[in-house]
Short mmCIF file of C-alpha atoms in Angstrom, two decimals:
data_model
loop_
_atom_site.label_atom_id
_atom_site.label_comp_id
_atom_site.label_asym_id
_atom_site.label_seq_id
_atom_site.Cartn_x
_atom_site.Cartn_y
_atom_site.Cartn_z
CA UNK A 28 63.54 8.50 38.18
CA UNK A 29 60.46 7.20 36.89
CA UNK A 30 57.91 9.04 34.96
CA UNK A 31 55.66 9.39 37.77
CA UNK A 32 57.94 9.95 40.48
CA UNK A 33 59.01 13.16 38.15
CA UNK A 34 55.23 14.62 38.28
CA UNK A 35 55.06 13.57 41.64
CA UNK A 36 58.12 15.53 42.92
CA UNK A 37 57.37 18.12 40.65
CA UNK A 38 53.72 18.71 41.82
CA UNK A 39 54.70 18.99 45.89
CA UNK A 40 56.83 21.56 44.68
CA UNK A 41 53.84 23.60 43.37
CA UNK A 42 51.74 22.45 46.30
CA UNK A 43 54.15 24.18 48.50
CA UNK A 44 54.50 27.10 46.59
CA UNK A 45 50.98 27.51 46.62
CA UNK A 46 51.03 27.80 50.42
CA UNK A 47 53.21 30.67 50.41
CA UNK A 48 52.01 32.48 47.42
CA UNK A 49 48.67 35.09 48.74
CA UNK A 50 46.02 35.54 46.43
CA UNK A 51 46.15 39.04 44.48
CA UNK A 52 42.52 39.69 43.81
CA UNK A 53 41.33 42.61 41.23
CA UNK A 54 38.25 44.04 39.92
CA UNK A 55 36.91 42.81 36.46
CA UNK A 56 34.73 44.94 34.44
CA UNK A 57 34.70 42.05 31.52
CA UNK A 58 31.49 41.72 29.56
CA UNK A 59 32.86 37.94 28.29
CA UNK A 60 30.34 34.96 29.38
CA UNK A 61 32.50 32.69 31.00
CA UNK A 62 31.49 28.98 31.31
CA UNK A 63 33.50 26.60 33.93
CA UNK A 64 32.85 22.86 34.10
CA UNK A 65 35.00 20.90 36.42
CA UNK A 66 35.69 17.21 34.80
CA UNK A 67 38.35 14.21 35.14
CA UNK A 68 38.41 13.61 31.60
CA UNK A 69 39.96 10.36 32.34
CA UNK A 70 39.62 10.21 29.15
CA UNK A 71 37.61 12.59 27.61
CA UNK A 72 34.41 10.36 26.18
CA UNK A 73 31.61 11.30 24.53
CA UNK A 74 29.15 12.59 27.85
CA UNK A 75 31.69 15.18 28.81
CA UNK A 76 31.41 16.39 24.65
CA UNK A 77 27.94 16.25 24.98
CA UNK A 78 28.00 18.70 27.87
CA UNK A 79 30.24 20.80 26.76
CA UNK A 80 28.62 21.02 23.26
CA UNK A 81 25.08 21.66 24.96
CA UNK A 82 26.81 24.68 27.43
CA UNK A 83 28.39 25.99 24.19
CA UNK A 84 25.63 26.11 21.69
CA UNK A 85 23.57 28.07 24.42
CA UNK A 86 26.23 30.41 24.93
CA UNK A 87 27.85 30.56 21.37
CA UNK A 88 30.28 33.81 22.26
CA UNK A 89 31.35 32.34 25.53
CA UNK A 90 34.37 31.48 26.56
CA UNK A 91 34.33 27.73 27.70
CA UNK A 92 36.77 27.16 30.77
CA UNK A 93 37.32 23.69 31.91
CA UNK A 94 38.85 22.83 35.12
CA UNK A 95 40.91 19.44 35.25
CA UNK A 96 42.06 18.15 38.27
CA UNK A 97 45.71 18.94 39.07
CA UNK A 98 48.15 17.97 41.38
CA UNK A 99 49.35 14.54 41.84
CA UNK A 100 47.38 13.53 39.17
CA UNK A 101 44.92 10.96 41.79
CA UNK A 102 41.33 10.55 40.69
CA UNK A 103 38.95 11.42 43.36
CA UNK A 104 38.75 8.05 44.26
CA UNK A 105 42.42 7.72 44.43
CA UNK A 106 43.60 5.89 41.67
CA UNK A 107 45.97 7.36 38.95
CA UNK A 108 44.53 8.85 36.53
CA UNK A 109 45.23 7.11 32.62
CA UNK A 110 46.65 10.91 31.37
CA UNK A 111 48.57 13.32 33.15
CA UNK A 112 47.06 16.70 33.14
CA UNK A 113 48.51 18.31 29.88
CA UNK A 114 47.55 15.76 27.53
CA UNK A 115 44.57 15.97 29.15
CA UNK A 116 43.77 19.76 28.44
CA UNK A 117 45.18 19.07 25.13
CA UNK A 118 42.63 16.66 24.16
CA UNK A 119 39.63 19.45 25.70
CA UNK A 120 41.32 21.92 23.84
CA UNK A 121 41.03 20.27 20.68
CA UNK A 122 37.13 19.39 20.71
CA UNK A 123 35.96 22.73 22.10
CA UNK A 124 37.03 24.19 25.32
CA UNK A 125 39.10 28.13 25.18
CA UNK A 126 40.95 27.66 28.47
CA UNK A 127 41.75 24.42 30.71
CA UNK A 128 42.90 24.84 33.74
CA UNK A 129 44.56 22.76 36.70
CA UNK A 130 41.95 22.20 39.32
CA UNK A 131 42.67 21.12 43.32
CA UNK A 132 44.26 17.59 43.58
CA UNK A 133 41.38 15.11 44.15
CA UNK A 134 42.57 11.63 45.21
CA UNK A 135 44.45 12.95 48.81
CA UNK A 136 41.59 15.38 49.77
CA UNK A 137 38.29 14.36 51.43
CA UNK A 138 35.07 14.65 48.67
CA UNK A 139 34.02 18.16 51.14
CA UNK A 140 37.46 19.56 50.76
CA UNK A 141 38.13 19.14 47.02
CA UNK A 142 34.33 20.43 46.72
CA UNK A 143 34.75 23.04 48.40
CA UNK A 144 38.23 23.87 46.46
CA UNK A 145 36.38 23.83 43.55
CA UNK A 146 33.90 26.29 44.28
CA UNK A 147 36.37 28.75 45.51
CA UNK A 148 37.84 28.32 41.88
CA UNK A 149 34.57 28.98 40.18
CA UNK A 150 34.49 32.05 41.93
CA UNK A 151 37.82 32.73 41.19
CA UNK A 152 37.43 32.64 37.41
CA UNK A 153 34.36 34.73 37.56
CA UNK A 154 32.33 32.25 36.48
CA UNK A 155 29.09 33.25 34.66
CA UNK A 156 27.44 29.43 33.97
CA UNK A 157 28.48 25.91 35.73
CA UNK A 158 27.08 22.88 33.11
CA UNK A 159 26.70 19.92 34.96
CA UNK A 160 25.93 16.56 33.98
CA UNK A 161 22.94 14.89 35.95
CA UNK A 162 21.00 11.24 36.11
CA UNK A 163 17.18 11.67 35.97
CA UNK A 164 15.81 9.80 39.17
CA UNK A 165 13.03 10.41 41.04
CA UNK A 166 12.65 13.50 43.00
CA UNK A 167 16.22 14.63 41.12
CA UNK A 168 14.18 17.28 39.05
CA UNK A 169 12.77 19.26 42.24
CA UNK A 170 16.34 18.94 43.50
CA UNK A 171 17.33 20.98 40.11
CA UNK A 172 14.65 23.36 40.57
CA UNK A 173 15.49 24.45 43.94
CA UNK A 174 19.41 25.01 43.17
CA UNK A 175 18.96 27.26 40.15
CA UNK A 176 16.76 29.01 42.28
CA UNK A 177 19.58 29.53 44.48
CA UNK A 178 18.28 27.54 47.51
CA UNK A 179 20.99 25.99 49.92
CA UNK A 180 21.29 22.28 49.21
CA UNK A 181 22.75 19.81 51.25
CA UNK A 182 23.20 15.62 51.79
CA UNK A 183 22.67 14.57 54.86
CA UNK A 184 23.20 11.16 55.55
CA UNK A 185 20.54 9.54 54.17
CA UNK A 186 19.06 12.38 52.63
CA UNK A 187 18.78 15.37 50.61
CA UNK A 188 17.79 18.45 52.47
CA UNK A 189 16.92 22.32 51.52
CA UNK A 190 18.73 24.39 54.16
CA UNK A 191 17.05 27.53 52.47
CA UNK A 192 13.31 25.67 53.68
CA UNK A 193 14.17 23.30 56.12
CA UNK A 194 12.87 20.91 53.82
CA UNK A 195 13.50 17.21 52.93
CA UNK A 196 13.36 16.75 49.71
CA UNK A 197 14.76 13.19 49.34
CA UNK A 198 15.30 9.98 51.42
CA UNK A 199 18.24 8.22 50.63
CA UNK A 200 21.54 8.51 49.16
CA UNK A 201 22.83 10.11 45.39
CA UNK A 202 24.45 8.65 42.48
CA UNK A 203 27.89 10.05 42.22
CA UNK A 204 27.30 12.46 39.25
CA UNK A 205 24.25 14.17 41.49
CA UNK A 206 25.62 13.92 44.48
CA UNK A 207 28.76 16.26 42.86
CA UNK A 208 25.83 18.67 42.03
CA UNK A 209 24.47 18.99 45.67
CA UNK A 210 28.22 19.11 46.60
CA UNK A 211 28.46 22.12 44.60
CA UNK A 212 25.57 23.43 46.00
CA UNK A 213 26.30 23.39 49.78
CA UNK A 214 30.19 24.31 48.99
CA UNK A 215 29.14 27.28 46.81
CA UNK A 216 26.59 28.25 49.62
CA UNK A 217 29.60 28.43 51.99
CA UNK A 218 31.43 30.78 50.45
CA UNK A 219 28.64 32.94 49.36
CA UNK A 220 28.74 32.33 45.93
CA UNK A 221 25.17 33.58 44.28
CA UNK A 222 24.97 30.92 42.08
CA UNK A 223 21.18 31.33 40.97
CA UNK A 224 19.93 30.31 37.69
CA UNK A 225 23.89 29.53 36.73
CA UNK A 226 23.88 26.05 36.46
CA UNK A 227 23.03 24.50 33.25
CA UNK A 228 21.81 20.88 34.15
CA UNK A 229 22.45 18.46 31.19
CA UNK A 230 20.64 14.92 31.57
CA UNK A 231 23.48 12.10 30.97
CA UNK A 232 23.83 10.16 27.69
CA UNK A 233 23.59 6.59 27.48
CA UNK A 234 25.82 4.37 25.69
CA UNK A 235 29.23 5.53 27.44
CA UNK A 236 30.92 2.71 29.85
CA UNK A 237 34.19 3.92 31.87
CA UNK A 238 35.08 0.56 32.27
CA UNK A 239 34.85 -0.88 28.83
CA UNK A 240 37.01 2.39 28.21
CA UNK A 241 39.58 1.85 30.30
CA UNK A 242 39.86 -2.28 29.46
CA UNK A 243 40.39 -1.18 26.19
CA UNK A 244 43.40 1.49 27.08
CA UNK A 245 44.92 -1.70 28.59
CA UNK A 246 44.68 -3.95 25.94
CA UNK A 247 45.46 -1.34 23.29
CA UNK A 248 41.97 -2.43 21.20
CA UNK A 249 39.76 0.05 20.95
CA UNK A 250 36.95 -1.87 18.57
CA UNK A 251 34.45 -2.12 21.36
CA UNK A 252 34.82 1.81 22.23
CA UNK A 253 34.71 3.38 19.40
CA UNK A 254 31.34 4.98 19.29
CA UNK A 255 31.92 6.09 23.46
CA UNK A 256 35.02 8.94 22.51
CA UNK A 257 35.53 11.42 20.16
CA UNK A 258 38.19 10.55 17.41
CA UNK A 259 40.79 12.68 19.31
CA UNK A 260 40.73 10.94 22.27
CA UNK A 261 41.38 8.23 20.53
CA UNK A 262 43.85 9.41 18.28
CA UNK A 263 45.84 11.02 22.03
CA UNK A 264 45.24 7.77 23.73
CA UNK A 265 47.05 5.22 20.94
CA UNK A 266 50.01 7.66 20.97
CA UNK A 267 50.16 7.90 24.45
CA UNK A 268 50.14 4.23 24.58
CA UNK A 269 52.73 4.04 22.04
CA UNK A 270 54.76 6.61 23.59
CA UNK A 271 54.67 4.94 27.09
CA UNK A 272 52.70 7.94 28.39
CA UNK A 273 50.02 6.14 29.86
CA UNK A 274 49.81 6.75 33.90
CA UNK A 275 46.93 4.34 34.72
CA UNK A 276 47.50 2.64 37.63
CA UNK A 277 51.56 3.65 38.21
CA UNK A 278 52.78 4.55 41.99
CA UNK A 279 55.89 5.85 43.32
CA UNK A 280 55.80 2.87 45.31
CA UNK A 281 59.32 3.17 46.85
CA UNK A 282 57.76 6.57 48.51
CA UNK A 283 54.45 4.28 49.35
CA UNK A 284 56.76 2.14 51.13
CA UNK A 285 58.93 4.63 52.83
CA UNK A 286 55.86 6.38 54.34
CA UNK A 287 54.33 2.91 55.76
CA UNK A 288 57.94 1.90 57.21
CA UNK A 289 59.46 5.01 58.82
CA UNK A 290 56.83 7.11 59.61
CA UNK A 291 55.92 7.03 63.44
CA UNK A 292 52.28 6.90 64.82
CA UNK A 293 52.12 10.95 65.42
CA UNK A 294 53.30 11.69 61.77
CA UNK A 295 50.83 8.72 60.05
CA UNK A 296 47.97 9.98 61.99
CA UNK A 297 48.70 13.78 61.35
CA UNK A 298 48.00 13.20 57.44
CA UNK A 299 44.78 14.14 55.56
CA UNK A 300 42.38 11.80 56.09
CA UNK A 301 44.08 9.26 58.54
CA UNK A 302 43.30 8.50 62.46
CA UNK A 303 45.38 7.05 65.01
CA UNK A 304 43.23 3.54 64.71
CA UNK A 305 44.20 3.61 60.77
CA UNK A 306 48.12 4.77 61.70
CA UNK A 307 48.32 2.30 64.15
CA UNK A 308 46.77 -0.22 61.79
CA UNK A 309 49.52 0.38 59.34
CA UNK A 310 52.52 0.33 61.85
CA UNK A 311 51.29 -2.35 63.41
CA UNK A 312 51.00 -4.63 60.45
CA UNK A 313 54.54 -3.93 59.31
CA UNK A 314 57.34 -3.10 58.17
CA UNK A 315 56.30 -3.74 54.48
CA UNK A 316 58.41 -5.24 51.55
CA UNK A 317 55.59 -4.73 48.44
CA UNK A 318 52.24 -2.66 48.20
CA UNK A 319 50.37 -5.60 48.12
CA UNK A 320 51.09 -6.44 51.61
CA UNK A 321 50.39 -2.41 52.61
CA UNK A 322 47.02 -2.48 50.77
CA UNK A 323 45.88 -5.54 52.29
CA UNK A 324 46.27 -4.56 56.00
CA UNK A 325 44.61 -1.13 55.34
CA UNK A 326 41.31 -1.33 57.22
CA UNK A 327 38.27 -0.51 55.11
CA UNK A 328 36.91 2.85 54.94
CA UNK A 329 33.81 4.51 54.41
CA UNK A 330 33.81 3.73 50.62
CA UNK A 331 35.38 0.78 47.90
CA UNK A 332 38.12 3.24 46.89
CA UNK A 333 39.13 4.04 50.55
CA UNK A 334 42.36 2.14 50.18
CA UNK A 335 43.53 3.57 47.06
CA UNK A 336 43.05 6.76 48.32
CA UNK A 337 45.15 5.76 51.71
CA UNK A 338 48.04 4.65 49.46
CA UNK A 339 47.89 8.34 47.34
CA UNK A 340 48.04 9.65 51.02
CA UNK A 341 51.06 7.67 51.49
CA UNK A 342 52.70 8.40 48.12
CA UNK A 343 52.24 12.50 49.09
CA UNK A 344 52.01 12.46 52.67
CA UNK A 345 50.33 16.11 54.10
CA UNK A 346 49.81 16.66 57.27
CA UNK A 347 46.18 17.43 57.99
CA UNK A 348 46.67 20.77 59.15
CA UNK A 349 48.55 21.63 55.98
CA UNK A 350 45.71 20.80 53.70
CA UNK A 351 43.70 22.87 55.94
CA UNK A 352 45.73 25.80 55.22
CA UNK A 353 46.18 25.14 51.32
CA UNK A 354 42.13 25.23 51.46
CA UNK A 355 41.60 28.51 53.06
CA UNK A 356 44.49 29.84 50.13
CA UNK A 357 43.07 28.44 47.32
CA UNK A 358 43.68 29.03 44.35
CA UNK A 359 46.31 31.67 45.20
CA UNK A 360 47.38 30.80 41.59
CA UNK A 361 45.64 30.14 38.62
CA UNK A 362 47.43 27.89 36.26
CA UNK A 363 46.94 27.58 32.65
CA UNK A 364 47.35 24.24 30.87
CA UNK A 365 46.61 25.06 27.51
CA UNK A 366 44.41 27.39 25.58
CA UNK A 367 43.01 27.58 22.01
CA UNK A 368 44.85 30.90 20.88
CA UNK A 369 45.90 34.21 22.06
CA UNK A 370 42.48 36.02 21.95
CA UNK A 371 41.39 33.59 24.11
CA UNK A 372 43.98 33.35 26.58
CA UNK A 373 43.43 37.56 26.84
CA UNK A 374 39.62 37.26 27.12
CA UNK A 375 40.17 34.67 29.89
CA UNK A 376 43.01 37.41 31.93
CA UNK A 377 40.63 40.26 30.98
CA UNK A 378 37.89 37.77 32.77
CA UNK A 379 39.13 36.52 35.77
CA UNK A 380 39.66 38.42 39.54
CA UNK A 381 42.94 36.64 40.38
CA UNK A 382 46.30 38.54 39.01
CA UNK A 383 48.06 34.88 39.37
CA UNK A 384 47.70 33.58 36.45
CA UNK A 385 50.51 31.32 35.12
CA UNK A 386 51.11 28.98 32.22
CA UNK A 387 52.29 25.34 33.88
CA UNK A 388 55.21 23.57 31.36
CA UNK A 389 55.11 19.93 30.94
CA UNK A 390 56.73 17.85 33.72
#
């Protein structure tokens, strides 16, 4: 079995055991400032340091948490990521961060659901301060404003609206890095999480191309990126490349395949993020011998990634109502993917209101 297939199989494991594991939720007296940032890192470049360094230097005695997304190791957009997890949190570790954690599993959840996980999980850790990287546009700083003031903020479509006022406060639609922030918002307003004055809003560096990253990964050169990452990343990413431990773009596609074929219209339909017009689609179109084929007859979605994210669907195939429960228990555990040293790692159990806490082991 492949490298992939082993995380894969590994991680519905823990998805499953996650649905049958209840939350054990304690009080926390803790006087430790706890920062949480949610990021890909795929890879770590230089704007998530940035952020991180900014949120540290104005908390010096904080503890920095970051969440990385977890299970089946899909991007948000649905693509494999170009690290698994661990060597992920190793490479945070190593430039700054105390704890890293395994956040919700991005690329088969919808962009409200793995928001809304998130939140829960800032909550969860007890979390003191949220940095956030942000693009200055216009009307973006009033946007700001009113969510460190605590207002409800929501996107419409079309626009940007402040539930607190029943304001508009924008026309038209986000860039992806503030759109996650008025994600955040709404999500956290959900919940009830009082998250005034706890975002620190850090304005995007220039100079950093995820692209021109990830072309180099592939070509093992890394001349025309050496100025975008710090020298760890870079130092992780040529071993990982040497080692074969590179993910980027690797499927179980024999799993793909099996979904697509054998399935029937009630089971493709049931799963997150699919209708019967996209099930029948699929079945209709096959049976097929290669993903190319598959990918091809998937009708286009509401965004550019919609098909990768209908093949990560495919690859881990949940049922709708499933998901649904997994949200309303999350995070009955907290895992643990690596952490500077001991003292930390107390500080951070010390910190957080969830008794499950657990370190996760290497696939």
């Amino acid at each position: 079995m492949s490298q992939v297939s082993d995380i894969l199989k590994r991680d519905m494991d823990l998805f499953h055991d996650d649905l049958n594991c209840g939350s054990k939720i304690s009080y926390t007296a803790s006087d430790t400032v706890l920062v949480s940032d949610f990021t890909e890192y795929n890879p770590l470049h230089n704007g998530h340091f940035h952020c991180m360094k900014t949120a540290k230097e104005m908390f010096p005695e904080s503890l920095f948490v970051a969440i990385v997304p977890g299970l089946f190791e899909r991007s948000g957009r649905g693509i494999p990521y170009i690290l698994p997890r661990h060597v992920r949190a190793e490479i945070a570790i190593s430039v700054g961060a105390d704890i890293v954690v395994e956040g919700p599993p991005m690329g088969i959840m919808g962009s409200g659901q793995y928001s809304l996980c998130l939140c829960k999980m800032f909550q969860a850790l007890n979390t003191d301060y949220i940095p956030r990287g942000y693009k200055p546009v216009e009307g973006m700083d009033e946007i700001l404003k009113r969510i460190n003031l605590g207002h409800h903020i929501a996107s419409k479509p079309y626009k940007i609206v402040d539930k607190t006022t029943k304001e508009t406060l924008l026309k038209g639609k986000l860039e992806e890095d503030n759109y996650v922030i008025t994600s955040f918002s709404n999500s956290l307003s959900k919940i009830g999480f009082d998250y005034a004055g706890k975002f620190i809003f850090v304005e995007r560096i220039e100079g950093v191309s995820g692209t021109l990253i990830r072309e180099s990964i592939l070509q093992d050169n890394f001349d025309n990126v050496l100025d975008m990452m710090p020298q760890k990343t870079i130092e992780v990413l040529k071993r990982e490349i040497k080692s074969g431990g590179i993910i980027y773009g690797l499927r179980d596609e024999e799993r793909i395949l099996d979904t697509a074929n054998n399935y029937s219209l009630n089971e493709l339909s049931g799963l997150n993020l699919f209708n019967e017009k996209l099930a029948k689609n699929i079945i209709d179109n096959g049976p097929y011998g290669d993903i190319e084929t598959l990918e091809k007859s998937i009708l286009h979605g509401f965004s550019s990634h919609f098909r990768q994210r209908v093949l990560s669907i495919l690859e881990n195939p949940i049922p709708k109502n499933t998901i649904s429960q997994y949200i309303d228990n999350y995070p009955s555990k907290i895992r643990v993917l690596g952490y500077k040293n001991e003292e930390s790692f107390e500080k951070f159990k010390e910190k957080v209101n969830n008794e499950n806490i657990s370190l996760l082991s290497r696939a």
